Amino acid sequence: MALIYIVEDDSSIREIETIALKNSNYMVCAFEKAKDFYKKWRRSHRI
């Protein structure tokens, strides 16, 4: 199952995207701000 990251500042859009992707059997990790996404991504992709 693929993990999809969403970065969207509009909470309504972010929620709709998250629901739609989860209903299509994707794992979703959603963020309001890009800086929060980058923090999470860097922690999980350390080299």
PDB file of C-alpha atoms in Angstrom:
ATOM      1  CA  MET A   1       0.000   0.000   0.000  1.00  0.00           C
ATOM      2  CA  ALA A   2       1.395   3.396  -0.968  1.00  0.00           C
ATOM      3  CA  LEU A   3       1.820   6.256   1.474  1.00  0.00           C
ATOM      4  CA  ILE A   4       0.753   9.643   0.157  1.00  0.00           C
ATOM      5  CA  TYR A   5       1.737  12.886   1.845  1.00  0.00           C
ATOM      6  CA  ILE A   6      -0.645  15.838   1.556  1.00  0.00           C
ATOM      7  CA  VAL A   7       0.368  19.425   2.248  1.00  0.00           C
ATOM      8  CA  GLU A   8      -2.669  21.700   2.115  1.00  0.00           C
ATOM      9  CA  ASP A   9      -3.369  24.789   4.197  1.00  0.00           C
ATOM     10  CA  ASP A  10      -7.142  24.669   3.679  1.00  0.00           C
ATOM     11  CA  SER A  11      -8.482  22.210   6.252  1.00  0.00           C
ATOM     12  CA  SER A  12     -11.618  21.409   4.239  1.00  0.00           C
ATOM     13  CA  ILE A  13      -9.635  20.511   1.122  1.00  0.00           C
ATOM     14  CA  ARG A  14      -7.103  18.564   3.181  1.00  0.00           C
ATOM     15  CA  GLU A  15      -9.912  16.549   4.779  1.00  0.00           C
ATOM     16  CA  ILE A  16     -11.610  15.812   1.437  1.00  0.00           C
ATOM     17  CA  GLU A  17      -8.311  14.686  -0.116  1.00  0.00           C
ATOM     18  CA  THR A  18      -7.537  12.510   2.899  1.00  0.00           C
ATOM     19  CA  ILE A  19     -10.952  10.832   2.887  1.00  0.00           C
ATOM     20  CA  ALA A  20     -10.883  10.223  -0.866  1.00  0.00           C
ATOM     21  CA  LEU A  21      -7.416   8.662  -0.774  1.00  0.00           C
ATOM     22  CA  LYS A  22      -8.155   6.511   2.281  1.00  0.00           C
ATOM     23  CA  ASN A  23     -11.327   5.282   0.576  1.00  0.00           C
ATOM     24  CA  SER A  24      -9.083   4.236  -2.323  1.00  0.00           C
ATOM     25  CA  ASN A  25      -6.937   2.189   0.076  1.00  0.00           C
ATOM     26  CA  TYR A  26      -3.982   4.553   0.332  1.00  0.00           C
ATOM     27  CA  MET A  27      -2.211   5.437   3.555  1.00  0.00           C
ATOM     28  CA  VAL A  28      -2.317   9.196   4.031  1.00  0.00           C
ATOM     29  CA  CYS A  29      -0.299  11.575   6.142  1.00  0.00           C
ATOM     30  CA  ALA A  30      -1.640  15.135   5.909  1.00  0.00           C
ATOM     31  CA  PHE A  31      -0.035  18.403   6.956  1.00  0.00           C
ATOM     32  CA  GLU A  32      -1.164  22.003   7.106  1.00  0.00           C
ATOM     33  CA  LYS A  33       2.305  23.467   6.581  1.00  0.00           C
ATOM     34  CA  ALA A  34       5.246  22.432   4.425  1.00  0.00           C
ATOM     35  CA  LYS A  35       7.694  22.875   7.307  1.00  0.00           C
ATOM     36  CA  ASP A  36       5.799  20.229   9.301  1.00  0.00           C
ATOM     37  CA  PHE A  37       5.903  17.859   6.343  1.00  0.00           C
ATOM     38  CA  TYR A  38       9.666  18.354   5.924  1.00  0.00           C
ATOM     39  CA  LYS A  39      10.289  17.678   9.617  1.00  0.00           C
ATOM     40  CA  LYS A  40       8.371  14.400   9.416  1.00  0.00           C
ATOM     41  CA  TRP A  41       9.963  13.414   6.089  1.00  0.00           C
ATOM     42  CA  ARG A  42      13.503  14.104   7.299  1.00  0.00           C
ATOM     43  CA  ARG A  43      12.953  12.009  10.458  1.00  0.00           C
ATOM     44  CA  SER A  44      11.699   9.042   8.472  1.00  0.00           C
ATOM     45  CA  HIS A  45      14.319   9.279   5.676  1.00  0.00           C
ATOM     46  CA  ARG A  46      17.574   9.669   7.566  1.00  0.00           C
ATOM     47  CA  ILE A  47      20.605   8.503   5.643  1.00  0.00           C
TER      48      ILE A  47
END
